[in-house]
Tab-separated table of C-alpha atoms in Angstrom:
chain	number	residue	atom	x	y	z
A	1	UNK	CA	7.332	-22.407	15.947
A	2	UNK	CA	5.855	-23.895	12.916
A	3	UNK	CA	2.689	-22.353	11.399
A	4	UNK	CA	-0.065	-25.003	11.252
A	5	UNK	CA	-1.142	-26.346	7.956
A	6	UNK	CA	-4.313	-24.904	6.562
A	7	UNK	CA	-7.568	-27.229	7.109
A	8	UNK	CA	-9.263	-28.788	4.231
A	9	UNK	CA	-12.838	-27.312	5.440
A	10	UNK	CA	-12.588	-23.832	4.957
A	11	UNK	CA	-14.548	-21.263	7.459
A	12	UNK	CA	-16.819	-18.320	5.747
A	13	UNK	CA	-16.303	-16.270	8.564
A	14	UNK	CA	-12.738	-15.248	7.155
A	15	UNK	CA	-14.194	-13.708	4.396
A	16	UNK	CA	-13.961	-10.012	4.938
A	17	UNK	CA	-9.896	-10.492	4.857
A	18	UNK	CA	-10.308	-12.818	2.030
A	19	UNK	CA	-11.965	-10.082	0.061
A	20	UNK	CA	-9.688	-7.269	1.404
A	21	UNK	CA	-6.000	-9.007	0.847
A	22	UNK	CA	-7.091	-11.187	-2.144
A	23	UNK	CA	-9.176	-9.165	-3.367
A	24	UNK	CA	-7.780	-5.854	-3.320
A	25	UNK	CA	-6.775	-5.386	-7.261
A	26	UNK	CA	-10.764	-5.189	-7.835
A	27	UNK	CA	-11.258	-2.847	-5.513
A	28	UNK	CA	-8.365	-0.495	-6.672
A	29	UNK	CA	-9.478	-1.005	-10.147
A	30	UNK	CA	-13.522	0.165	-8.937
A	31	UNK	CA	-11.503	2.888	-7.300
A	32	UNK	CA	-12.106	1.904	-3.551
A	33	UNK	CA	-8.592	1.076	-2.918
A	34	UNK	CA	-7.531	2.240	0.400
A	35	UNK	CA	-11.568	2.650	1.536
A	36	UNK	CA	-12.074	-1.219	1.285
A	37	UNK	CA	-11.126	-1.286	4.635
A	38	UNK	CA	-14.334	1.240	5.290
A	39	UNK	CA	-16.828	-1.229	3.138
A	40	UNK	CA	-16.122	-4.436	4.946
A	41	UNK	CA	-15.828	-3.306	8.220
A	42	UNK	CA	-19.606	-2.869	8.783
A	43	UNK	CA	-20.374	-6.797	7.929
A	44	UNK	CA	-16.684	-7.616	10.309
A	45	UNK	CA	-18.583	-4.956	12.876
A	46	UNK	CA	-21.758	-7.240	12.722
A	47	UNK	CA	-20.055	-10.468	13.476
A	48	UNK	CA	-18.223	-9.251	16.473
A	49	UNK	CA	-20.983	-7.589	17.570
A	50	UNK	CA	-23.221	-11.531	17.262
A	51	UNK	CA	-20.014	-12.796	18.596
A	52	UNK	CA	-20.492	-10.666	21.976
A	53	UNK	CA	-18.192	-10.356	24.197
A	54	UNK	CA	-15.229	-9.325	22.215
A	55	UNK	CA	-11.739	-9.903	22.702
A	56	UNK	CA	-9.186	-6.902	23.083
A	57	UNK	CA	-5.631	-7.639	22.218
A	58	UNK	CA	-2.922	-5.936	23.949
A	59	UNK	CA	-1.830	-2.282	22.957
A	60	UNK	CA	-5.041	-1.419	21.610
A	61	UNK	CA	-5.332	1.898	24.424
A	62	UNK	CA	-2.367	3.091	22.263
A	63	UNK	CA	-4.871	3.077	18.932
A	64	UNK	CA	-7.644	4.434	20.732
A	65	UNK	CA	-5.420	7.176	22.221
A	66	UNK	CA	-4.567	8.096	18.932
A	67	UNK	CA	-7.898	8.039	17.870
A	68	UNK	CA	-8.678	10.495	20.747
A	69	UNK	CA	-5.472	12.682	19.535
A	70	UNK	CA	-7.366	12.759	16.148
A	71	UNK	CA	-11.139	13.523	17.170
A	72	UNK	CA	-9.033	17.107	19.390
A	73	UNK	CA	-7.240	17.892	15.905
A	74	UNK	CA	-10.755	18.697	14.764
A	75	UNK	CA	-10.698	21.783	16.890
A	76	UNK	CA	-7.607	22.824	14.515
A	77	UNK	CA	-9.346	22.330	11.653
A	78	UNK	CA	-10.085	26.470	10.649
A	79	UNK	CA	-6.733	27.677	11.376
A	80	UNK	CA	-4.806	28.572	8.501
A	81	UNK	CA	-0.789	27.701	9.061
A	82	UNK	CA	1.521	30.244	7.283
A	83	UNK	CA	2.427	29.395	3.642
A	84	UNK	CA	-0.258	26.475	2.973
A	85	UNK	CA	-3.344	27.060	0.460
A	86	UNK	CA	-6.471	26.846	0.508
A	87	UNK	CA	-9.454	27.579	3.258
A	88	UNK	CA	-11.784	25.843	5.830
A	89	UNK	CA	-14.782	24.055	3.700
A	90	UNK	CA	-16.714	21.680	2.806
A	91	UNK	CA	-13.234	19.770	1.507
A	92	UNK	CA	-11.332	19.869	5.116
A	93	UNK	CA	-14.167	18.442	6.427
A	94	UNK	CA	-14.666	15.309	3.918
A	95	UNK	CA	-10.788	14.586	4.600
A	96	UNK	CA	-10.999	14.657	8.085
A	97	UNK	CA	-13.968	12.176	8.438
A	98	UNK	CA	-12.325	10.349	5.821
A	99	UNK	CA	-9.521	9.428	7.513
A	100	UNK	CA	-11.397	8.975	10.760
A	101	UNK	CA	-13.328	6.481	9.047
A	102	UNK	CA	-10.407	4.787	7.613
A	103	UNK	CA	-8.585	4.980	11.280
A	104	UNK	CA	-11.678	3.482	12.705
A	105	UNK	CA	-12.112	0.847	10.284
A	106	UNK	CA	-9.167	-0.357	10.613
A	107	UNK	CA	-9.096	-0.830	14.580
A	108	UNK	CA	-12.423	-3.030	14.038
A	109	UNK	CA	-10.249	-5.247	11.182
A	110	UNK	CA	-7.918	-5.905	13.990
A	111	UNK	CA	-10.623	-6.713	16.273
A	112	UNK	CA	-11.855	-9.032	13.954
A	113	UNK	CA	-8.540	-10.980	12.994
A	114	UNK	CA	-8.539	-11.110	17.005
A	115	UNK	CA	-11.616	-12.431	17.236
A	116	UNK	CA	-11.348	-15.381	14.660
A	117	UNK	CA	-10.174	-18.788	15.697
A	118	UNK	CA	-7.331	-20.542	14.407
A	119	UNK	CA	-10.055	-23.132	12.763
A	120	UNK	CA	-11.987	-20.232	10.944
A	121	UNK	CA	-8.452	-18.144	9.902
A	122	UNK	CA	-5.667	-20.546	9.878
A	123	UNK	CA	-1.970	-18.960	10.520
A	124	UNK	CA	-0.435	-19.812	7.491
A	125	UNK	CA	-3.849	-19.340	5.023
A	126	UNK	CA	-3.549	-15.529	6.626
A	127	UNK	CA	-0.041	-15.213	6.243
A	128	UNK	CA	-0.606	-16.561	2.282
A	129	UNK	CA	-3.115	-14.250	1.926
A	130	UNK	CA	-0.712	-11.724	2.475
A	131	UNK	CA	1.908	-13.106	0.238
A	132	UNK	CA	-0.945	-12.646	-2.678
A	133	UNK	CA	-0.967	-9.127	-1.833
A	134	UNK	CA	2.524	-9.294	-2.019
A	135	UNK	CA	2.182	-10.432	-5.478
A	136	UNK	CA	-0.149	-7.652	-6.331
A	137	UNK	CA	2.307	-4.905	-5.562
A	138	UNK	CA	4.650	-6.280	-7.632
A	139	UNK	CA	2.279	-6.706	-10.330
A	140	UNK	CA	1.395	-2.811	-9.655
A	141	UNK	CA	5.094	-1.834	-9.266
A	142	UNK	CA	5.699	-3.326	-13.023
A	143	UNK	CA	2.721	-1.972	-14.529
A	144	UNK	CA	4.415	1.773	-12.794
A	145	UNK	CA	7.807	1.499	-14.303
A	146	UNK	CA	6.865	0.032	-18.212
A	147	UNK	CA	3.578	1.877	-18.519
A	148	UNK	CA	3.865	4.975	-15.908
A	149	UNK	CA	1.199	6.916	-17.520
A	150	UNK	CA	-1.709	4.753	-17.591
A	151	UNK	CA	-4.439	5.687	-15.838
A	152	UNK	CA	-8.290	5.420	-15.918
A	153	UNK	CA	-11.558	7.071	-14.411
A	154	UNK	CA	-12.972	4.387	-11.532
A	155	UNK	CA	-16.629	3.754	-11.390
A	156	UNK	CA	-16.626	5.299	-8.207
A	157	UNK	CA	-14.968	8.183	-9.426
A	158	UNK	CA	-17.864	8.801	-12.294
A	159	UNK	CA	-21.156	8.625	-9.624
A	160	UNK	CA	-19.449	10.975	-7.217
A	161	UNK	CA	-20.624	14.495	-6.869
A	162	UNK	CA	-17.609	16.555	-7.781
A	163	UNK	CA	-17.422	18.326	-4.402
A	164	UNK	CA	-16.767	14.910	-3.026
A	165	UNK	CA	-14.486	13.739	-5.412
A	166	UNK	CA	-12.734	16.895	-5.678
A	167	UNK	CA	-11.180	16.894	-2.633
A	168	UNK	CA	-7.712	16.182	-3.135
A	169	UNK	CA	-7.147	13.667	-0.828
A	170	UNK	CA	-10.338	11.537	-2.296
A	171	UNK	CA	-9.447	12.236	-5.726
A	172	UNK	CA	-5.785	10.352	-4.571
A	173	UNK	CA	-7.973	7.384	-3.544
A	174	UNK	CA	-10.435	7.285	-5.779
A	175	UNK	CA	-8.579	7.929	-9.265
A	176	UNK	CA	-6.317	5.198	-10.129
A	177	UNK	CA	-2.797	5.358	-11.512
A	178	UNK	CA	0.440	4.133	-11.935
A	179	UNK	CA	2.822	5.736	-11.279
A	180	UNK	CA	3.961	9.183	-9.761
A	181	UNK	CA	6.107	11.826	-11.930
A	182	UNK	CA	8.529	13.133	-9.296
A	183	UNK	CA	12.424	14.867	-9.660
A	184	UNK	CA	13.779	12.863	-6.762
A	185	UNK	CA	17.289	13.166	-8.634
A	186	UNK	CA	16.996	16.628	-10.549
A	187	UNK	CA	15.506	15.073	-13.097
A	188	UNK	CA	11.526	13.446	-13.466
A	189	UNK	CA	11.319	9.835	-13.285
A	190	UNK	CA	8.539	7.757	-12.592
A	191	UNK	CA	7.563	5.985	-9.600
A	192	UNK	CA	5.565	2.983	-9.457
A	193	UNK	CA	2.169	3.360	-6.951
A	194	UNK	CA	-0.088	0.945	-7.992
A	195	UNK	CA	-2.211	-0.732	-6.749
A	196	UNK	CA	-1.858	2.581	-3.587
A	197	UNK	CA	-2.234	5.823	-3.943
A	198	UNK	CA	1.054	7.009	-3.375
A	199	UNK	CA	4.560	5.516	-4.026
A	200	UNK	CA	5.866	5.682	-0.594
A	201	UNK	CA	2.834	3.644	0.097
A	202	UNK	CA	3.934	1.307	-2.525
A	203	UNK	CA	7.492	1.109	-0.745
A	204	UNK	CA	5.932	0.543	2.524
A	205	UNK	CA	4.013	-1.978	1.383
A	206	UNK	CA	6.192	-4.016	-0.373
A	207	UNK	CA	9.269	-4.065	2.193
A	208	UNK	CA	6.714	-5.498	5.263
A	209	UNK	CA	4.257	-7.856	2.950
A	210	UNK	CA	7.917	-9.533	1.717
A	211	UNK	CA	8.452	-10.748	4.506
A	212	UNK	CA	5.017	-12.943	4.859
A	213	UNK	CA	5.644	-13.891	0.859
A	214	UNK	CA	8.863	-15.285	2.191
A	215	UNK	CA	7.476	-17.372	4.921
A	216	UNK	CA	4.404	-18.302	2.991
A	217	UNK	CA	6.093	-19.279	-0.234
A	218	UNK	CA	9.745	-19.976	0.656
A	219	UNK	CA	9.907	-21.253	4.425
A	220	UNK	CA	6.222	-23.420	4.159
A	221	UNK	CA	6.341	-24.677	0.813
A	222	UNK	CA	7.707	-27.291	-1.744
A	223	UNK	CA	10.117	-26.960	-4.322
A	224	UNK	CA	7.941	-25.774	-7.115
A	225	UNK	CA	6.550	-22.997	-4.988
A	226	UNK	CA	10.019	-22.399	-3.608
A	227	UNK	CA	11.093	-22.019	-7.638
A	228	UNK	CA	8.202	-19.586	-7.900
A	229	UNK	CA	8.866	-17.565	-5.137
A	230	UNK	CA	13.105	-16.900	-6.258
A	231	UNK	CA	11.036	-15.799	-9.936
A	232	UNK	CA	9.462	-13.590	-8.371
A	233	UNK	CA	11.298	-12.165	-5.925
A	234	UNK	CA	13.915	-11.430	-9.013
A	235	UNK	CA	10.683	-9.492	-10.829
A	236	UNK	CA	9.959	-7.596	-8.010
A	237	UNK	CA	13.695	-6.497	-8.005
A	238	UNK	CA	12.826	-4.004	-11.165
A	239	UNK	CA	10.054	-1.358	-9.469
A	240	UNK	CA	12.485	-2.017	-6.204
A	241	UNK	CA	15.292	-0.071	-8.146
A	242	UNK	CA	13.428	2.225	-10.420
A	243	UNK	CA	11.427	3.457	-7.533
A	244	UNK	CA	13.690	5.664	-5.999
A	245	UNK	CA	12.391	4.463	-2.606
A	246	UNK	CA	15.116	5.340	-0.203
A	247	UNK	CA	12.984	3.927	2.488
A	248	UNK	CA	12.097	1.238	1.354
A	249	UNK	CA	16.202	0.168	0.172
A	250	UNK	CA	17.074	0.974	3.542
A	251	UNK	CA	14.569	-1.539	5.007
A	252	UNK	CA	14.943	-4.319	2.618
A	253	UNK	CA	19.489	-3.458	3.474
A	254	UNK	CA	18.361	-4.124	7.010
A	255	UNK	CA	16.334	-7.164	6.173
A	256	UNK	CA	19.328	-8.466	4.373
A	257	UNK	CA	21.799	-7.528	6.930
A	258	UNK	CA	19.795	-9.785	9.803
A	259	UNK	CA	19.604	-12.660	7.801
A	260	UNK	CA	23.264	-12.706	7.498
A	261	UNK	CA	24.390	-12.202	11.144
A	262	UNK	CA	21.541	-14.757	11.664
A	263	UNK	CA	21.971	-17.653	9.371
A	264	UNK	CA	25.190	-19.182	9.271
A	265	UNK	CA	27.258	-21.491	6.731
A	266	UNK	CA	26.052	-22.136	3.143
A	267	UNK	CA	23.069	-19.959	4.045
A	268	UNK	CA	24.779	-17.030	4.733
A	269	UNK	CA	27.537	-18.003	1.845
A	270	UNK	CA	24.483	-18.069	-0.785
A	271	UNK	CA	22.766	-14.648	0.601
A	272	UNK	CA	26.448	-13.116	0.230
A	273	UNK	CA	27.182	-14.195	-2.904
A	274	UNK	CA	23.392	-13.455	-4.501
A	275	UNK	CA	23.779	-10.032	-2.819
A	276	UNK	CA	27.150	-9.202	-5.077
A	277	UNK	CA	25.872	-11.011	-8.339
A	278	UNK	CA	22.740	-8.639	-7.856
A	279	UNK	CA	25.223	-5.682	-7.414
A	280	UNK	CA	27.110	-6.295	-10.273
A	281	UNK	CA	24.523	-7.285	-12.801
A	282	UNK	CA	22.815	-3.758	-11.793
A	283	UNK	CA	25.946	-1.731	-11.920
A	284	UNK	CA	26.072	-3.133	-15.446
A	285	UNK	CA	22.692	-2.460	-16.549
A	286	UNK	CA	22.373	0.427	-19.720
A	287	UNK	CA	19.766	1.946	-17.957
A	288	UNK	CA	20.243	3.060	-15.026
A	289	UNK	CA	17.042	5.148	-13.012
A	290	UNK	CA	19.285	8.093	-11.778
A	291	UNK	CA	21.016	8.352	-15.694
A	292	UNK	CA	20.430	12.557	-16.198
A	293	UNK	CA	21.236	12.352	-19.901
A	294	UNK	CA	20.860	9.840	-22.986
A	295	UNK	CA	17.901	7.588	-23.552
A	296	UNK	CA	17.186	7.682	-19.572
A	297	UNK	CA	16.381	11.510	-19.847
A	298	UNK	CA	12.664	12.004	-17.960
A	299	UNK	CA	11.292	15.442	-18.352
A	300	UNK	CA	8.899	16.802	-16.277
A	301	UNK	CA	6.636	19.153	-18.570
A	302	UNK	CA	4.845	21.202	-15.661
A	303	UNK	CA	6.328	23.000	-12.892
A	304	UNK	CA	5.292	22.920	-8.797
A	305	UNK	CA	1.894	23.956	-8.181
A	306	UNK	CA	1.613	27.379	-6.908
A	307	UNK	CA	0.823	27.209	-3.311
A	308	UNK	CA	-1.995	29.882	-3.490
A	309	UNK	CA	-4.235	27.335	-5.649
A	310	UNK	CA	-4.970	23.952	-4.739
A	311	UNK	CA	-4.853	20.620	-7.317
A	312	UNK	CA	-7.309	20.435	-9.871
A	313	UNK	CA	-9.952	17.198	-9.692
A	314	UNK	CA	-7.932	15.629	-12.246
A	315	UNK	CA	-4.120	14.491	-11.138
A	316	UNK	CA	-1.316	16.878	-12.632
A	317	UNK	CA	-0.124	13.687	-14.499
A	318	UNK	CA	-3.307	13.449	-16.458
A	319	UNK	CA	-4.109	17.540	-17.318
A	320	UNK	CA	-4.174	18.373	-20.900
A	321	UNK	CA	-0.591	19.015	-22.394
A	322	UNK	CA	-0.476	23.118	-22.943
A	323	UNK	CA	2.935	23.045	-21.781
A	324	UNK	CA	5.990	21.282	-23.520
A	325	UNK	CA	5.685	18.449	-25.317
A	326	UNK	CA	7.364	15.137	-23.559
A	327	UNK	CA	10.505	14.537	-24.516
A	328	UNK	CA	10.762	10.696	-24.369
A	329	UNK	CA	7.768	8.280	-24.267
A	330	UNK	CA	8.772	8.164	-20.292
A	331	UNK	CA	7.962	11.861	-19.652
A	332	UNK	CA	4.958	13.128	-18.833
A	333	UNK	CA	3.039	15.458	-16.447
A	334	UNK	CA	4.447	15.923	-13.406
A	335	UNK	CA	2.043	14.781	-10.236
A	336	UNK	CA	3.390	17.378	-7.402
A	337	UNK	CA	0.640	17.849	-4.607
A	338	UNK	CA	1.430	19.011	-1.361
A	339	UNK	CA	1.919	16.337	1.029
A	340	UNK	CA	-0.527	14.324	1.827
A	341	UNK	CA	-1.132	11.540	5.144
A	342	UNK	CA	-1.432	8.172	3.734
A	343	UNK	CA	-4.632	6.553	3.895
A	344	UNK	CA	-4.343	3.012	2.681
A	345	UNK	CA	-4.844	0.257	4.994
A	346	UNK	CA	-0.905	-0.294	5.376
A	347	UNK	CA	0.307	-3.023	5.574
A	348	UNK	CA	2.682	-2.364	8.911
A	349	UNK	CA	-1.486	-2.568	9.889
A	350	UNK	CA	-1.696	-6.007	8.169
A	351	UNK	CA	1.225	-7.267	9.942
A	352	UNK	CA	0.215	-6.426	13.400
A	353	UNK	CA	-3.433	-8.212	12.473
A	354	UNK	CA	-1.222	-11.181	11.523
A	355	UNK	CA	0.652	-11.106	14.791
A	356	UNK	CA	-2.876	-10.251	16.795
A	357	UNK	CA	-4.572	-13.360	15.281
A	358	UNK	CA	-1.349	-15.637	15.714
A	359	UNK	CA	-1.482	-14.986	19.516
A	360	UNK	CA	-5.164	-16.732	19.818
């Protein structure tokens, strides 16, 4: 079924997901990130509520009974499991409504994408929406394999009280960086995060909003934007391989593997033969990510954290160097915290918005 052209007159009342999928570099770089979703979901909770009664797709009971799961776990929240740091505070508590808040926010977004009419939020306008966030990840995926160190103090990070933003799991969504510093092979290498806060974030990301930069750029459009899209498909190749994303290569294999048994003739000769050029050319590259030795060599210069002390405010990436010096201009700090629940608005939640709004 063919996605409908996007109208000339365009509606305000798409705005919120304008500002959210469009938007979303300046509100990584102001150090909202992942709590975007909390800041526009009060003015998409005041046009439902004006737009009275509301529609409820199908499957929502499943959200809202893991929102119930999640309001119980609060009754967990003072036990202390064996081997895990730290103790019940003021910091459990911030992470625990801020994930709520994130969890609700996000259920009113898909409300609201419900809600919208395909003359306000046209199909294909959404799904290129999407394909600019696409663009943004690769953007962030570059910018966390050439320059894996760079990072900066948000705005938001400066005006919050430190026992707000020192809360580990704020101080991952609040503090912008690049890239993570992790010894997925035995050896550190960096991992591109940006414009997330974490790299399998980054992975997720990309491998689901491909597929609506595909169908945006490739399957609606013209030849030049066709030209554009193979460019930068090819760019986003580069953080795909130096990520180390195991996930995500097994999802984008899949991908691949369902075009072929679905397309047939020069199609599926031209996905075949692109596959093995792409193969080759890599096998022949001088710099391989997993390369232990040479000019590839990534040291990490700090060990694990001990698991009696929590992370410091500031990310291990960023602490002052007391320990070894780096010994190539790719090593640096290692970033090791324990793990940590994602908290971005993913974008498997993005694609089942897309799908809720393409059903009205």
């Amino acid at each position: 079924m063919r996605l409908p052209d996007a109208p000339t007159t365009r509606s305000r009342a798409a705005w919120p997901i304008a500002a959210l999928l469009v938007g979303y570099p300046v509100w990584w770089a102001l150090g909202f990130g992942g709590l975007a979703v909390i800041v526009l979901a009060f003015p998409m909770a005041y046009v439902l509520w004006r737009r009275r009664p509301i529609r409820v797709p199908r499957g929502l009971g499943l959200w809202a009974l893991l929102l119930a799961g999640y309001v119980v776990s609060a009754l967990m929240l003072t036990e202390m499991p064996p081997d895990t740091y730290g103790e019940f505070g003021a910091g459990r508590i911030i992470g625990y409504v801020m994930r709520l808040a994130l969890y609700l926010s996000l259920m009113v977004m898909v409300l609201y994408l419900g809600n919208l009419t395909e003359r306000e939020l046209p199909q294909l306008r959404l799904v290129r929406m999407l394909g600019v966030l696409f663009l943004t990840t690769v953007a962030g995926g570059l910018l966390g394999v050439l320059f894996p160190s760079f990072a900066f103090t948000s705005p938001l990070e400066r005006v919050l009280p430190g026992w707000i933003g020192g809360n580990p799991f704020v101080q991952n969504l609040i503090h912008p960086t690049a890239a993570q510093i992790q010894k997925v092979l035995g050896h550190a290498s960096p991992r591109p995060e940006a414009p997330f806060e974490w790299a399998n974030a980054w992975g997720s990301n990309l491998s689901v909003l491909l597929v609506w930069f595909v169908v945006g750029w490739w399957v609606y459009g013209g030849p030049r934007r066709k030209a554009v899209a193979v460019l930068l498909i090819a760019a986003a190749a580069v953080p795909v391989v130096y990520s180390l994303n195991r996930g995500l290569w097994i999802g984008l294999g899949l991908a691949a593997l369902y075009l072929v048994v679905r397309v047939g003739g020069r199609t599926r000769l031209a996905i075949c033969a692109a596959g093995l050029v792409g193969a080759a050319v890599f096998a022949a590259s001088p710099w391989p990510p997993w390369s232990p030795s040479g000019s590839t060599t990534r040291t990490a210069t700090t060990s694990e954290p001990s698991p009696s002390r929590p992370p410091s405010r500031r990310r291990a990436a960023h602490r002052s160097s007391a320990t070894a010096t780096p010994a190539t201009p790719w090593a640096t700090t290692a970033r090791s915290p324990p793990a940590r629940p994602t908290g971005a608005p993913s974008a498997d939640t993005l694609r089942w918005a897309a799908t809720a709004s393409c059903g009205t």
